[in-house]
Amino acid sequence: MDEIRVTIDGKQLSGHPGMTILELARENGIDIPTLCYRPELSLLGACRICVVEVEGSRTLVGSCHTPITPGMVIHTHSPKVLETRKVIVELLLASHCGACFMCDKANICELRQVAAELEVGLPRFEIKKRYYPIEDVSPYIERNLSKCVLCRRCVRACRQIAKRDLFAVAYRGFDAKVVVDSDRALDKEACRDCDICISFCPTGALSKPRKLSEEKKGKPLVITS
Amino acid sequence: MSKVATNPENLLARLKQAQDRLGYLPEECLAEVARSLNMPLSEVYGVATFYSFLSTRPLGRNVIRVCKSLPCYLKNSRMIVESIEDKLGIRPGGTTPDGRFSLALVNCIGACDIAPAMLINHDVHGDLTPRKISRILQSYE
Ligand code: SF4
Ligand code: FES
Ligand code: FES
């Protein structure tokens, strides 16, 4: 197979046909932030955080799903790219619920990590927050969709890795939501307790229900004097 | 959206057919379509709730769809919605108790040249004014 030569951030690099800009960049130690992308899942291009500048292209392109073509000249950290990424994260955070310091998953949250890396500060945009009550009917998954950023990683992971296909996105625009069946609370019949979607969720939207009594099973509190 | 092992074109056509037949898409009907196309119900529900011309709730005999996109908005579509709300006593998403009308807000219906515009069932009505609205509404039983 022929090599494809491109320039990324001034470096001459070559990759094989079919490779995406992101893959080639990462292979060469150039870091581009991503959120909806996961190497194990199909390419989607939902979040736009991975945008880069390609000379001659009218708009910025999503590096996670754009294949390299011969002679491409790519800038992954130009001022325009950085400013755009920052606004994208700000917009995601603007409709994202509440404050990180109230969230169990704050310090393993990929959204927060990306925001920190891009030095996104206090929200500039005042828009409606997404609010959904917590769904905790299932003994296996607790869904707190107020924290969901619609990256669709759980949808793809359940379909492509767990081979169960429980989730899909319903409604449109601001109301878009990851649903089970016809927007029913997830029940145990459907889900087989694989935890795969939980491990794929970049935010605190999916977690294992915490069973405090089980954590202390067989260890009654004994007070000795 | 990842590829589902079925033809999504069939899905839309099937949903449209069912909607024409039943007036809306009840859950059993979505489940039936999902089964026959071998798709998860969530995916079918997702498509059914994405399109504003499909409905998962029963609708009135006549469905009013007022355009809420920018060109109509600039020609004061807000006023049109308000006057329909006043006349029928329902809000967008609602149906009159006698089942005569349902009201919905939709994106551009391709009638920007006669903005503000709306559809009632399959008829386009444009250059709307509150005065005109009463007359138009009267012609639907
Ligand atoms: S629940 Fe998590 S994985 Fe699923 S779409 Fe929302 S943020 Fe992404
Ligand atoms: S990571 Fe590329 S669009 Fe989300
Ligand atoms: S904007 Fe209203 S019909 Fe196009």
Coordinates of C-alpha atoms and ligand atoms in Angstrom, one line a residue:
Chain A
M1 CA 0.0 0.0 0.0
D2 CA 1.2 3.5 -0.8
E3 CA 2.2 5.8 1.9
I4 CA 0.4 9.1 2.3
R5 CA 2.5 12.1 3.1
V6 CA 1.0 14.9 5.0
T7 CA 2.3 17.8 7.2
I8 CA 1.1 18.1 10.7
D9 CA 2.2 21.1 12.7
G10 CA 5.2 21.6 10.4
K11 CA 6.3 18.0 10.6
Q12 CA 6.5 15.8 7.5
L13 CA 4.7 12.6 8.4
S14 CA 3.4 9.6 6.5
G15 CA 0.6 7.2 7.1
H16 CA -1.2 4.5 5.4
P17 CA -4.4 5.0 3.4
G18 CA -7.6 5.0 5.5
M19 CA -5.8 6.4 8.5
T20 CA -7.5 9.4 10.2
I21 CA -5.7 12.6 11.0
L22 CA -6.1 11.8 14.7
E23 CA -4.6 8.4 14.4
L24 CA -1.6 9.7 12.6
A25 CA -1.1 12.6 15.0
R26 CA -1.4 10.4 18.1
E27 CA 1.0 7.8 16.5
N28 CA 3.5 10.7 16.3
G29 CA 3.0 12.0 19.8
I30 CA 0.8 15.0 18.8
D31 CA -2.0 15.3 21.2
I32 CA -5.5 16.3 20.0
P33 CA -8.3 16.2 22.6
T34 CA -11.3 14.0 22.0
L35 CA -14.5 13.2 23.8
C36 CA -16.9 11.2 21.7
Y37 CA -14.1 9.2 20.0
R38 CA -13.0 5.8 21.2
P39 CA -10.7 3.6 19.2
E40 CA -12.8 0.6 20.0
L41 CA -16.0 2.2 18.6
S42 CA -17.3 3.2 15.2
L43 CA -16.4 6.7 14.1
L44 CA -19.1 9.3 14.8
G45 CA -17.9 12.9 15.0
A46 CA -20.5 14.1 17.4
C47 CA -18.7 16.4 19.8
R48 CA -16.3 18.4 17.6
I49 CA -13.7 18.8 20.2
C50 CA -11.1 17.2 18.0
V51 CA -11.3 19.8 15.3
V52 CA -8.1 20.8 13.4
E53 CA -7.3 23.3 10.6
V54 CA -6.6 21.8 7.2
E55 CA -5.2 24.3 4.7
G56 CA -7.6 24.9 1.8
S57 CA -10.6 23.6 3.7
R58 CA -13.4 26.1 4.2
T59 CA -14.2 24.9 7.7
L60 CA -12.3 23.2 10.5
V61 CA -12.5 19.4 10.2
G62 CA -13.1 16.7 12.9
S63 CA -9.7 14.9 13.0
C64 CA -11.2 11.7 14.6
H65 CA -13.2 10.8 11.5
T66 CA -11.4 12.6 8.6
P67 CA -9.0 10.4 6.7
I68 CA -5.6 11.8 5.6
T69 CA -5.2 12.6 1.9
P70 CA -1.9 13.2 0.1
G71 CA -0.4 16.7 0.7
M72 CA -2.7 17.7 3.5
V73 CA -1.3 20.5 5.6
I74 CA -2.8 20.3 9.1
H75 CA -2.6 22.5 12.1
T76 CA -3.7 20.9 15.4
H77 CA -3.0 23.8 17.8
S78 CA -3.4 27.1 15.8
P79 CA -5.1 30.0 17.6
K80 CA -8.3 29.4 15.6
V81 CA -8.4 25.7 16.5
L82 CA -7.8 26.4 20.2
E83 CA -10.4 29.2 20.3
T84 CA -13.0 26.9 18.6
R85 CA -12.3 24.0 20.9
K86 CA -12.7 26.2 23.9
V87 CA -16.0 27.5 22.7
I88 CA -17.2 23.9 22.0
V89 CA -16.4 22.9 25.6
E90 CA -18.0 26.0 27.0
L91 CA -21.2 25.2 25.1
L92 CA -21.1 21.6 26.4
L93 CA -20.7 22.9 29.9
A94 CA -23.3 25.6 29.6
S95 CA -26.1 23.0 29.3
H96 CA -24.4 20.5 31.5
C97 CA -25.9 20.3 35.0
G98 CA -24.6 21.9 38.1
A99 CA -21.2 22.1 39.6
C100 CA -18.3 19.6 39.4
F101 CA -17.6 19.9 43.2
M102 CA -20.9 18.2 43.8
C103 CA -20.1 15.3 41.5
D104 CA -18.7 11.9 42.5
K105 CA -17.0 11.5 39.2
A106 CA -15.5 14.9 38.9
N107 CA -12.0 13.6 39.1
I108 CA -12.4 10.9 36.5
C109 CA -14.6 13.0 34.2
E110 CA -13.2 13.4 30.7
L111 CA -15.3 16.5 30.0
R112 CA -13.8 18.2 33.0
Q113 CA -10.3 17.1 32.0
V114 CA -10.7 18.5 28.5
A115 CA -12.1 21.7 30.0
A116 CA -9.1 22.0 32.4
E117 CA -6.6 21.4 29.6
L118 CA -8.2 24.1 27.5
E119 CA -8.3 26.4 30.4
V120 CA -12.1 26.9 30.2
G121 CA -13.1 29.1 33.1
L122 CA -16.5 30.1 34.5
P123 CA -19.4 29.8 32.1
R124 CA -19.9 32.7 29.7
F125 CA -23.2 31.5 28.3
E126 CA -26.4 31.5 30.3
I127 CA -28.6 28.8 28.8
K128 CA -31.1 26.3 30.1
K129 CA -29.6 23.3 31.9
R130 CA -30.5 19.8 30.9
Y131 CA -32.5 18.2 33.8
Y132 CA -33.6 14.6 34.1
P133 CA -34.4 12.8 37.3
I134 CA -32.0 10.0 38.1
E135 CA -33.0 6.6 36.8
D136 CA -32.0 3.9 39.3
V137 CA -34.6 1.2 38.7
S138 CA -32.0 -1.2 37.3
P139 CA -29.8 -3.0 39.8
Y140 CA -26.9 -2.7 37.4
I141 CA -26.8 0.8 36.0
E142 CA -27.7 4.2 37.4
R143 CA -28.4 6.8 34.8
N144 CA -28.1 10.5 35.7
L145 CA -28.8 12.0 32.3
S146 CA -28.6 15.5 33.5
K147 CA -24.8 14.9 33.2
C148 CA -25.0 13.4 29.7
V149 CA -23.2 15.2 26.9
L150 CA -24.7 13.0 24.1
C151 CA -21.4 11.6 23.0
R152 CA -23.2 8.3 22.2
R153 CA -20.4 6.2 23.5
C154 CA -22.8 4.1 25.6
V155 CA -25.1 3.7 22.5
R156 CA -22.2 2.4 20.4
A157 CA -20.5 0.4 23.2
C158 CA -23.8 -1.5 24.0
R159 CA -24.4 -2.1 20.3
Q160 CA -20.9 -2.9 19.1
I161 CA -19.1 -4.4 22.1
A162 CA -21.8 -5.7 24.4
K163 CA -24.0 -6.7 21.4
R164 CA -27.1 -5.8 23.3
D165 CA -28.3 -2.6 21.6
L166 CA -30.3 -1.2 24.4
F167 CA -29.8 2.5 23.8
A168 CA -30.6 5.0 21.1
V169 CA -30.9 8.7 20.8
A170 CA -34.5 10.0 20.7
Y171 CA -36.1 13.5 20.3
R172 CA -34.2 16.3 18.7
G173 CA -32.3 19.5 19.3
F174 CA -32.0 20.4 23.0
D175 CA -34.4 17.7 24.0
A176 CA -32.2 14.9 22.5
K177 CA -31.8 12.1 25.0
V178 CA -30.3 8.6 25.2
V179 CA -33.3 6.3 25.7
V180 CA -34.1 2.7 26.4
D181 CA -37.0 1.2 24.4
S182 CA -39.7 3.9 24.2
D183 CA -38.0 6.1 26.8
R184 CA -38.5 3.6 29.7
A185 CA -36.5 3.3 32.8
L186 CA -33.8 0.6 32.2
D187 CA -35.0 -2.7 33.8
K188 CA -32.9 -5.7 34.6
E189 CA -34.4 -8.0 32.0
A190 CA -32.9 -6.0 29.2
C191 CA -29.5 -5.4 30.7
R192 CA -27.1 -8.2 31.6
D193 CA -24.8 -6.5 34.0
C194 CA -21.7 -6.2 31.8
D195 CA -20.8 -2.6 32.9
I196 CA -19.5 -1.9 29.5
C197 CA -21.5 1.3 28.9
I198 CA -20.5 2.6 32.4
S199 CA -16.8 2.2 31.5
F200 CA -17.3 4.0 28.3
C201 CA -19.2 7.0 29.6
P202 CA -16.9 10.0 29.8
T203 CA -19.0 11.9 32.3
G204 CA -20.8 11.0 35.5
A205 CA -24.0 10.1 33.7
L206 CA -23.6 6.4 34.0
S207 CA -22.5 4.6 37.2
K208 CA -22.9 1.5 39.2
P209 CA -25.5 1.9 41.8
R210 CA -23.9 2.2 45.2
K211 CA -25.1 -0.4 47.7
L212 CA -23.7 0.8 51.0
S213 CA -25.0 -2.3 52.8
E214 CA -23.1 -4.6 50.5
E215 CA -19.8 -2.8 51.0
K216 CA -20.0 -3.7 54.7
K217 CA -21.4 -7.2 54.3
G218 CA -20.4 -9.5 57.1
K219 CA -18.7 -6.7 59.0
P220 CA -21.2 -5.4 61.5
L221 CA -20.1 -2.4 63.4
V222 CA -18.9 -3.5 66.7
I223 CA -18.0 -1.1 69.4
T224 CA -15.4 -2.4 71.8
S225 CA -14.6 -0.4 74.8
Chain B
M1 CA -25.4 6.9 14.1
S2 CA -23.9 3.5 13.6
K3 CA -25.2 1.3 10.8
V4 CA -28.0 -0.9 11.7
A5 CA -28.3 -4.1 9.8
T6 CA -31.5 -2.9 8.2
N7 CA -32.5 -0.3 5.7
P8 CA -33.4 2.9 7.5
E9 CA -35.4 4.0 4.5
N10 CA -37.8 1.2 5.2
L11 CA -38.2 2.4 8.7
L12 CA -39.4 5.9 7.8
A13 CA -41.7 4.6 5.2
R14 CA -43.2 2.1 7.6
L15 CA -43.7 4.7 10.3
K16 CA -45.3 7.1 7.8
Q17 CA -47.7 4.4 6.7
A18 CA -48.6 3.5 10.2
Q19 CA -49.1 7.1 11.1
D20 CA -51.4 7.7 8.1
R21 CA -53.4 4.6 9.0
L22 CA -53.7 5.2 12.8
G23 CA -53.3 8.9 13.1
Y24 CA -50.3 8.4 15.5
L25 CA -47.8 5.9 16.5
P26 CA -48.8 3.9 19.6
E27 CA -46.1 2.0 21.4
E28 CA -47.4 -1.4 20.2
C29 CA -47.1 -0.2 16.7
L30 CA -43.5 0.9 17.2
A31 CA -42.7 -2.4 18.8
E32 CA -44.2 -4.3 15.8
V33 CA -42.2 -2.2 13.3
A34 CA -39.1 -2.8 15.4
R35 CA -39.7 -6.6 15.4
S36 CA -40.3 -6.8 11.7
L37 CA -37.3 -4.8 10.7
N38 CA -35.2 -6.5 13.3
M39 CA -34.2 -3.3 15.0
P40 CA -34.2 -2.4 18.7
L41 CA -37.3 -0.5 19.8
S42 CA -35.1 2.3 21.1
E43 CA -33.9 3.0 17.6
V44 CA -37.4 3.0 16.2
Y45 CA -38.6 5.3 19.0
G46 CA -35.6 7.6 18.3
V47 CA -36.6 8.0 14.7
A48 CA -40.3 8.4 15.5
T49 CA -39.6 11.2 18.0
F50 CA -37.0 12.9 15.8
Y51 CA -39.4 13.9 13.0
S52 CA -42.0 16.5 13.8
F53 CA -44.4 14.9 11.2
L54 CA -44.5 11.7 13.2
S55 CA -46.2 11.6 16.6
T56 CA -46.2 9.1 19.4
R57 CA -49.3 10.7 20.9
P58 CA -52.8 10.8 19.5
L59 CA -53.5 14.0 17.5
G60 CA -56.6 15.9 16.7
R61 CA -58.5 15.6 13.4
N62 CA -56.6 18.6 12.0
V63 CA -53.0 19.3 12.8
I64 CA -51.8 22.9 12.8
R65 CA -48.0 23.2 12.3
V66 CA -46.8 26.7 12.7
C67 CA -43.3 27.5 11.5
K68 CA -41.0 28.7 14.2
S69 CA -37.8 29.2 12.0
L70 CA -36.1 32.5 11.7
P71 CA -37.6 34.0 8.6
C72 CA -41.1 33.4 9.9
Y73 CA -40.0 34.5 13.4
L74 CA -38.9 37.9 11.9
K75 CA -42.3 38.2 10.3
N76 CA -43.9 37.8 13.7
S77 CA -44.8 34.2 13.8
R78 CA -45.0 34.6 17.6
M79 CA -48.2 36.6 17.1
I80 CA -49.7 33.9 14.9
V81 CA -49.0 31.3 17.6
E82 CA -50.5 33.5 20.3
S83 CA -53.6 34.2 18.3
I84 CA -54.1 30.4 17.7
E85 CA -53.5 29.8 21.3
D86 CA -56.2 32.4 22.2
K87 CA -58.7 31.1 19.7
L88 CA -58.4 27.4 20.5
G89 CA -57.3 27.6 24.2
I90 CA -54.4 25.2 23.7
R91 CA -50.6 25.5 23.7
P92 CA -48.1 24.0 21.3
G93 CA -48.2 20.2 21.9
G94 CA -51.8 20.4 22.9
T95 CA -55.1 19.1 21.4
T96 CA -58.5 20.7 21.8
P97 CA -60.9 18.7 24.1
D98 CA -63.2 18.1 21.1
G99 CA -60.4 16.6 19.2
R100 CA -60.8 19.1 16.4
F101 CA -57.3 20.6 16.4
S102 CA -53.8 19.9 17.5
L103 CA -51.1 22.6 17.6
A104 CA -47.4 22.1 17.0
L105 CA -44.4 24.3 16.3
V106 CA -42.1 23.0 13.5
N107 CA -39.0 24.1 11.7
C108 CA -39.1 25.7 8.2
I109 CA -41.8 24.3 6.0
G110 CA -40.3 25.8 2.8
A111 CA -42.8 28.6 2.6
C112 CA -40.5 31.4 3.7
D113 CA -41.6 33.6 0.7
I114 CA -45.1 33.8 2.3
A115 CA -43.9 34.1 5.9
P116 CA -45.3 33.8 8.5
A117 CA -46.6 30.5 7.4
M118 CA -48.2 27.3 8.8
L119 CA -49.6 24.0 7.6
I120 CA -52.9 22.6 8.5
N121 CA -52.8 18.9 7.6
H122 CA -51.4 19.1 4.0
D123 CA -52.5 22.7 3.2
V124 CA -50.0 25.6 3.3
H125 CA -51.3 28.9 4.6
G126 CA -49.1 32.0 4.3
D127 CA -48.9 35.8 4.8
L128 CA -50.8 35.1 8.0
T129 CA -52.5 37.7 10.2
P130 CA -54.6 37.1 13.3
R131 CA -57.6 38.1 11.2
K132 CA -56.9 35.6 8.6
I133 CA -56.4 32.9 11.2
S134 CA -60.0 32.9 12.3
R135 CA -61.3 32.4 8.8
I136 CA -58.8 29.6 8.1
L137 CA -59.6 27.8 11.3
Q138 CA -63.3 27.9 10.6
S139 CA -62.9 26.0 7.3
Y140 CA -61.6 22.9 9.1
E141 CA -64.2 20.7 10.8
Ligands
SF4_1 S1 -24.7 8.6 29.1 FE1 -22.5 9.0 29.1 S2 -21.7 7.7 27.4 FE2 -23.9 7.8 27.1 S3 -24.2 9.6 25.7 FE3 -24.4 10.4 27.8 S4 -22.3 11.1 28.3 FE4 -22.1 9.7 26.5
FES2 S1 -13.8 13.4 19.2 FE1 -13.9 13.9 17.1 S2 -15.9 14.7 17.0 FE2 -15.8 14.0 19.1
FES3 S1 -39.0 30.0 7.8 FE1 -41.1 29.6 8.0 S2 -41.5 28.6 6.2 FE2 -39.4 28.8 6.1

